[in-house]
Amino acid sequence: MFLFTKKTSVRICQFLLGSAVVAVLSLPQAQALHSYHGVITSSFRASAQQAGVDNQLIAAFTDIFSPRLDFKRELRRGDRWRFVVKDRREGIAAAEYVPRRGRRLRAVRYEIAGRSALHYSPDDSHSLQRAFLRTPVKGGRITSTFSRRGRFHPLLRVVIPHFGVDYSARIGTEVMSVADGVVVRATYNRINGWYVKLQHYPFYHTAYCHLQKIAPHLKKGKAVKQGDVIGYVGASGRATGPHLHFSFYERGRYADPLRKQFPPKTSVPQPYRADFQQQARNWLSLLPPYPPGA
Ligand SMILES: [Zn+2]
């Protein structure tokens, strides 16, 4: 872990880093700047803990990159990561994940007046968040994928198509809306059990089935935001055990959400791009160096 102090801006940091370290001591309300790095041996959590990263920052790092990286399935031994934190309330200022194979991911926090701060990629100025989340349940394990040809249904004892993705998770696990949208159904039927169907943008729908219960106050016509809790994993309706059946529709037809390339949720608006790129360069220069040979 690297540690030094700063007052208000990155530029000051760089100045202090370069020479006048003594000046740090005389700065009022100096803030600590922390940075961390590591190499994956088993999981991200394991290597982060080894580097002294606390749980809150582990979660923050995972949240930043999870729209682009499946922390359960896509991490490989030897992948490298690093990040820098300005202050605890603002969280991670800049972060990088470098897989041994494949493209590196980078993220820089940027705040545009009147909007909440987001992490954008310095490579294309797009948000790392996609218009749709990769998964509606945190920590859910995929137990059945989308299949038009079908699979053997253990309850019905016949082969039927599976127009969705099943996530196994404990009863009561929060289910999130994968995108901003409007509730078009929040009700019960014999097959789906308690379920919620949402409409997103003009052409997309998602459905969340076999819920234990629907989130309180969720009603037809209500607007939801990406990541809002809309219900809880259960086994209602025709279900063999607790899981979420998640369906995705494009122009009214079932589609496989795992095969979709979703557009970024948003981008740094053109008038801010030069400033974002400048700030990004500053923050990225503060990332700690990887150890030699890593
Ligand atoms: Zn299913």
Short mmCIF file of N, CA, C and O in Angstrom, two decimals, residues 29-80:
data_model
loop_
_atom_site.label_atom_id
_atom_site.label_comp_id
_atom_site.label_asym_id
_atom_site.label_seq_id
_atom_site.Cartn_x
_atom_site.Cartn_y
_atom_site.Cartn_z
N GLN A 29 -6.18 20.05 6.77
CA GLN A 29 -7.16 19.04 6.37
C GLN A 29 -6.65 18.17 5.22
O GLN A 29 -7.35 17.92 4.26
N ALA A 30 -5.40 17.80 5.32
CA ALA A 30 -4.86 16.95 4.26
C ALA A 30 -5.61 15.62 4.23
O ALA A 30 -5.99 15.08 5.26
N GLN A 31 -5.86 15.12 3.02
CA GLN A 31 -6.55 13.84 2.88
C GLN A 31 -5.55 12.78 2.47
O GLN A 31 -4.61 13.05 1.75
N ALA A 32 -5.82 11.58 2.92
CA ALA A 32 -4.93 10.49 2.56
C ALA A 32 -5.29 9.94 1.20
O ALA A 32 -6.45 9.87 0.83
N LEU A 33 -4.28 9.59 0.45
CA LEU A 33 -4.49 8.94 -0.84
C LEU A 33 -3.90 7.54 -0.70
O LEU A 33 -2.73 7.40 -0.39
N HIS A 34 -4.75 6.56 -0.90
CA HIS A 34 -4.28 5.18 -0.73
C HIS A 34 -4.27 4.49 -2.07
O HIS A 34 -5.16 4.70 -2.89
N SER A 35 -3.30 3.64 -2.28
CA SER A 35 -3.35 2.84 -3.50
C SER A 35 -2.92 1.41 -3.21
O SER A 35 -2.17 1.15 -2.26
N TYR A 36 -3.46 0.52 -4.02
CA TYR A 36 -3.26 -0.91 -3.80
C TYR A 36 -3.02 -1.61 -5.14
O TYR A 36 -3.49 -1.15 -6.17
N HIS A 37 -2.34 -2.72 -5.08
CA HIS A 37 -2.20 -3.54 -6.28
C HIS A 37 -2.05 -4.99 -5.90
O HIS A 37 -1.72 -5.31 -4.75
N GLY A 38 -2.29 -5.85 -6.85
CA GLY A 38 -2.15 -7.27 -6.57
C GLY A 38 -2.21 -8.11 -7.82
O GLY A 38 -2.46 -7.60 -8.92
N VAL A 39 -1.97 -9.39 -7.63
CA VAL A 39 -2.00 -10.37 -8.72
C VAL A 39 -2.94 -11.50 -8.30
O VAL A 39 -2.89 -11.94 -7.15
N ILE A 40 -3.79 -11.92 -9.22
CA ILE A 40 -4.76 -12.97 -8.90
C ILE A 40 -4.04 -14.32 -8.77
O ILE A 40 -3.28 -14.72 -9.68
N THR A 41 -4.26 -14.97 -7.65
CA THR A 41 -3.79 -16.35 -7.53
C THR A 41 -4.99 -17.29 -7.47
O THR A 41 -5.01 -18.32 -8.13
N SER A 42 -6.00 -16.92 -6.67
CA SER A 42 -7.25 -17.70 -6.70
C SER A 42 -8.40 -16.77 -7.05
O SER A 42 -8.82 -16.70 -8.19
N SER A 43 -8.88 -16.00 -6.08
CA SER A 43 -9.97 -15.06 -6.36
C SER A 43 -9.47 -13.63 -6.21
O SER A 43 -8.40 -13.39 -5.66
N PHE A 44 -10.30 -12.68 -6.69
CA PHE A 44 -9.94 -11.28 -6.48
C PHE A 44 -9.93 -10.98 -4.99
O PHE A 44 -9.02 -10.33 -4.47
N ARG A 45 -10.95 -11.47 -4.29
CA ARG A 45 -11.05 -11.20 -2.85
C ARG A 45 -9.78 -11.64 -2.12
O ARG A 45 -9.23 -10.90 -1.31
N ALA A 46 -9.30 -12.84 -2.45
CA ALA A 46 -8.11 -13.36 -1.77
C ALA A 46 -6.89 -12.47 -2.02
O ALA A 46 -6.15 -12.12 -1.09
N SER A 47 -6.70 -12.07 -3.27
CA SER A 47 -5.50 -11.27 -3.55
C SER A 47 -5.65 -9.86 -2.99
O SER A 47 -4.68 -9.24 -2.57
N ALA A 48 -6.89 -9.35 -2.94
CA ALA A 48 -7.11 -8.02 -2.38
C ALA A 48 -6.87 -8.03 -0.87
O ALA A 48 -6.25 -7.12 -0.32
N GLN A 49 -7.36 -9.07 -0.21
CA GLN A 49 -7.15 -9.16 1.24
C GLN A 49 -5.66 -9.24 1.56
O GLN A 49 -5.18 -8.64 2.50
N GLN A 50 -4.96 -9.97 0.70
CA GLN A 50 -3.52 -10.09 0.89
C GLN A 50 -2.84 -8.72 0.78
O GLN A 50 -1.84 -8.46 1.43
N ALA A 51 -3.41 -7.86 -0.07
CA ALA A 51 -2.84 -6.53 -0.27
C ALA A 51 -3.36 -5.53 0.76
O ALA A 51 -3.07 -4.34 0.68
N GLY A 52 -4.16 -6.00 1.70
CA GLY A 52 -4.65 -5.12 2.76
C GLY A 52 -5.88 -4.31 2.40
O GLY A 52 -6.20 -3.31 3.05
N VAL A 53 -6.62 -4.72 1.37
CA VAL A 53 -7.83 -4.00 0.96
C VAL A 53 -8.99 -4.46 1.85
O VAL A 53 -9.16 -5.66 2.06
N ASP A 54 -9.76 -3.50 2.37
CA ASP A 54 -10.87 -3.91 3.23
C ASP A 54 -12.10 -4.30 2.39
O ASP A 54 -12.14 -4.08 1.18
N ASN A 55 -13.11 -4.85 3.08
CA ASN A 55 -14.28 -5.39 2.38
C ASN A 55 -15.03 -4.35 1.58
O ASN A 55 -15.53 -4.62 0.49
N GLN A 56 -15.10 -3.13 2.12
CA GLN A 56 -15.84 -2.07 1.44
C GLN A 56 -15.20 -1.75 0.09
O GLN A 56 -15.88 -1.59 -0.92
N LEU A 57 -13.87 -1.69 0.08
CA LEU A 57 -13.18 -1.38 -1.18
C LEU A 57 -13.16 -2.59 -2.13
O LEU A 57 -13.19 -2.41 -3.35
N ILE A 58 -13.15 -3.77 -1.55
CA ILE A 58 -13.26 -4.97 -2.40
C ILE A 58 -14.59 -4.92 -3.16
O ILE A 58 -14.66 -5.14 -4.37
N ALA A 59 -15.64 -4.58 -2.41
CA ALA A 59 -16.97 -4.50 -3.05
C ALA A 59 -17.00 -3.37 -4.08
O ALA A 59 -17.58 -3.51 -5.17
N ALA A 60 -16.36 -2.25 -3.76
CA ALA A 60 -16.37 -1.11 -4.69
C ALA A 60 -15.65 -1.47 -5.99
O ALA A 60 -16.14 -1.17 -7.09
N PHE A 61 -14.52 -2.13 -5.88
CA PHE A 61 -13.75 -2.52 -7.06
C PHE A 61 -14.58 -3.50 -7.91
O PHE A 61 -14.66 -3.38 -9.13
N THR A 62 -15.19 -4.46 -7.23
CA THR A 62 -16.00 -5.45 -7.94
C THR A 62 -17.18 -4.78 -8.64
O THR A 62 -17.49 -5.11 -9.79
N ASP A 63 -17.80 -3.83 -7.96
CA ASP A 63 -18.94 -3.12 -8.57
C ASP A 63 -18.52 -2.36 -9.83
O ASP A 63 -19.26 -2.33 -10.80
N ILE A 64 -17.34 -1.75 -9.79
CA ILE A 64 -16.89 -0.96 -10.94
C ILE A 64 -16.73 -1.84 -12.17
O ILE A 64 -17.20 -1.50 -13.26
N PHE A 65 -16.09 -2.99 -12.00
CA PHE A 65 -15.75 -3.79 -13.18
C PHE A 65 -16.75 -4.91 -13.49
O PHE A 65 -16.67 -5.50 -14.57
N SER A 66 -17.65 -5.20 -12.56
CA SER A 66 -18.54 -6.35 -12.82
C SER A 66 -19.43 -6.18 -14.06
O SER A 66 -19.81 -7.19 -14.65
N PRO A 67 -19.74 -4.94 -14.51
CA PRO A 67 -20.49 -4.88 -15.78
C PRO A 67 -19.69 -5.43 -16.97
O PRO A 67 -20.26 -5.79 -17.99
N ARG A 68 -18.37 -5.46 -16.84
CA ARG A 68 -17.55 -5.89 -17.97
C ARG A 68 -16.79 -7.18 -17.70
O ARG A 68 -16.17 -7.73 -18.60
N LEU A 69 -16.80 -7.63 -16.44
CA LEU A 69 -15.95 -8.75 -16.06
C LEU A 69 -16.72 -9.62 -15.07
O LEU A 69 -17.25 -9.12 -14.09
N ASP A 70 -16.79 -10.92 -15.36
CA ASP A 70 -17.47 -11.83 -14.45
C ASP A 70 -16.46 -12.32 -13.42
O ASP A 70 -15.59 -13.14 -13.73
N PHE A 71 -16.56 -11.79 -12.21
CA PHE A 71 -15.56 -12.09 -11.18
C PHE A 71 -15.60 -13.55 -10.74
O PHE A 71 -14.69 -14.02 -10.07
N LYS A 72 -16.66 -14.25 -11.08
CA LYS A 72 -16.74 -15.67 -10.71
C LYS A 72 -16.10 -16.56 -11.76
O LYS A 72 -15.57 -17.61 -11.45
N ARG A 73 -16.19 -16.15 -13.03
CA ARG A 73 -15.84 -17.10 -14.10
C ARG A 73 -14.70 -16.64 -15.01
O ARG A 73 -14.12 -17.43 -15.72
N GLU A 74 -14.42 -15.33 -15.05
CA GLU A 74 -13.48 -14.85 -16.06
C GLU A 74 -12.10 -14.50 -15.52
O GLU A 74 -11.24 -14.08 -16.28
N LEU A 75 -11.90 -14.63 -14.22
CA LEU A 75 -10.59 -14.28 -13.66
C LEU A 75 -9.61 -15.43 -13.85
O LEU A 75 -9.98 -16.59 -13.75
N ARG A 76 -8.36 -15.07 -14.15
CA ARG A 76 -7.34 -16.10 -14.35
C ARG A 76 -6.15 -15.79 -13.46
O ARG A 76 -5.82 -14.64 -13.20
N ARG A 77 -5.49 -16.86 -13.03
CA ARG A 77 -4.26 -16.73 -12.27
C ARG A 77 -3.27 -15.88 -13.06
O ARG A 77 -3.07 -16.12 -14.25
N GLY A 78 -2.69 -14.89 -12.42
CA GLY A 78 -1.72 -14.03 -13.11
C GLY A 78 -2.32 -12.71 -13.59
O GLY A 78 -1.60 -11.81 -13.98
N ASP A 79 -3.64 -12.58 -13.56
CA ASP A 79 -4.26 -11.28 -13.88
C ASP A 79 -3.78 -10.26 -12.82
O ASP A 79 -3.61 -10.62 -11.65
N ARG A 80 -3.61 -9.01 -13.26
CA ARG A 80 -3.14 -7.98 -12.32
C ARG A 80 -4.20 -6.91 -12.12
O ARG A 80 -4.98 -6.64 -13.03
#
